[in-house]
């Protein structure tokens, strides 16, 4: 008995009762979390964002929520006033009011004056359309002409042509004729100022030292105020000369801004009008001696001082900003300088001399948005802290329960395998669909009968939010719902959670049993598609033949056998024939495909591949065995050839090693002799020759060994991610002095950001060194060597090009052969192995190596896959 108790205590965590209790507890937790989230969702924005921890315990009027709404009201009012200032004259909308484009874009202000030279009416800006940039030449294409004093004059294309036709313009210092220019403008007209084709008058005096086509133009729907077109404005106003791009961009921006601001002006509501709100505002423009306000008692400019005192004396919150004073008068606990700067930024009509005042009557005689916010604040804030604590605790408990059940779900049998239920053995996709339908169908029937209680529960939230502040819709967020809505909502949440848990725990058991993918319809389909795709060439032909055969004999059977007893026997006989035919045809097709795969492997050089013959029959088996015999014979021949190649490589390596030993001694003794103070210049010359030739012999020996190792594949590559840009810079840096001594200048064009390739860094260095050394040896002195690296989507391409000092009387392929050099006389230093080694090392690392010869132009290009 005691032993049984110990076993029960030890295995308490495997109890089914415990697992069912935990599942029930999870459902309860989900219900609690759902209602906590529902409470937060129904909260106004000031609660959702928990504006400030200090709001807890504060009254509504002292909260940041109240300040945010107050701030929004001020901003909204100021924007409305600014729109009125921009679009109205003496209190009425003025469609003919001038909009100075540059002033409006830079300051957002429409003064009604043409200050900068480019101005249109409000109505013109509002109705403007079809703005576009088009690089193709049209009659309204703009031509830029540069004067010798670096000022500019702009023409439309037809005006430009007319100057040549009338003889006022003549081309200078160019082979281009006027007829050619006028006849085929698109071919001859330059697009940048790099082409110095000057224009002179009939007396040969230079008018413009260059001209070109402007990249885009503007279709002018209206004429600017006081001008024929935009170009005439830019041509005659020094401040805009040479700034046509800025003018076009400013005009486009101004049109967009006017349309947007006009839309707001026309659709502005009456939320802040007198009688609709507890919010009162005054904007006193001292220069215009005008008062913008929503309270008729405060409209008199002459009573401004007394009105401000009345505003402050009323019960509520207020603030007053005087542009001329540095302080801000308020009875709210706010950062005064921040509010002052914000209000100054809102009003652009007359920044120099105004007073702004705003106040809220906190007795709330009108049920406006401030009143509704207070109701929401007093309802939600006291409950918020407990709801958040509850939500956090419930989420932690839910996570712990789900983790524990996930680890314990899925009992094992005596063989250690997961015990799967009948549902767990269903195909994965079918199980998922069954859970979905088991939830969706009852849910749909339930909502048809009772409606959607979840939507009803959420529907109590009536305030919508824009940019963090509620809009002016009336109503309270905590509108009460029917208790039945919450009861039905709880039932649906419980039902949904139960369906989810059934599917989730089945998924866990499938994963633990490693049958999630294996027991899926998709896996079965993919396996069959792989087989069909692998055998597609033969199987497709066989399938077509089989389909034709089946259709043909089924048609025959239909016309012959319909309507009598014999048709039943024919039916079963033909079904059996169809099955046998399909089996034979497909088996033969698969066998031939296997043989084809073996031949393909043989072609690709895989001599060890053997076609499996155990399931082949007849001629197919004999053919497969012969292919296997051929592969074995070729394998022996290749082994013999490789052995001979290794012997050659070993011979070269050993001989080179034997040469290096005495060569090293020669180099050392020559170096010792050079240190002796021989006075005879001939002896010094001999020693220099000995030193130079011995070093050259050493380099040749090392190149031969390196080439031998590369050709035999006797090199171990250590791959790493390498910054190609950094390696190119390092190579050029180390060889820069030699290039300068050879009177060669390197021109770089490399990306600024790193370019990563996956190669052997040491071998990559050797490739670059050989390429640059080749250019150093064979480039014509006094020329430039161009180094360029550019990145495509999948690969990195590096090129080095130079002008050869010797005629290139051979092909690119010959240059990459061993011991081939760029000078036929072999008068330069080098082994003739550099490019061959570089090409072999590039291919070994998965890259491509190409040479390009065009006359005396010599170009090396290497490509590597880009590391993403």
Tab-separated table of C-alpha atoms in Angstrom, residues 774 807-822 824 826 832-836 839 849 851-853 858:
chain	number	residue	atom	x	y	z
A	774	UNK	CA	50.796	41.757	-64.768
A	807	UNK	CA	51.237	44.560	-79.467
A	808	UNK	CA	48.789	41.878	-78.344
A	809	UNK	CA	49.318	39.416	-81.203
A	810	UNK	CA	47.557	36.474	-79.528
A	811	UNK	CA	44.208	35.517	-78.098
A	812	UNK	CA	42.952	35.843	-74.554
A	813	UNK	CA	42.993	32.050	-74.101
A	814	UNK	CA	46.686	31.909	-75.034
A	815	UNK	CA	47.565	34.443	-72.336
A	816	UNK	CA	46.194	32.190	-69.586
A	817	UNK	CA	48.245	29.230	-70.750
A	818	UNK	CA	51.426	28.439	-68.855
A	819	UNK	CA	54.637	30.265	-69.725
A	820	UNK	CA	52.834	32.671	-72.120
A	821	UNK	CA	53.892	36.304	-71.637
A	822	UNK	CA	52.755	39.633	-72.968
A	824	UNK	CA	57.217	37.950	-77.249
A	826	UNK	CA	60.611	37.787	-73.078
A	832	UNK	CA	54.478	33.616	-67.681
A	833	UNK	CA	52.548	31.747	-64.980
A	834	UNK	CA	50.896	34.684	-63.177
A	835	UNK	CA	47.614	34.821	-65.090
A	836	UNK	CA	47.431	31.024	-65.342
A	839	UNK	CA	42.718	31.863	-63.310
A	849	UNK	CA	38.169	34.546	-64.756
A	851	UNK	CA	40.410	38.234	-70.338
A	852	UNK	CA	39.355	40.794	-72.929
A	853	UNK	CA	41.637	42.083	-75.688
A	858	UNK	CA	43.971	44.600	-71.977
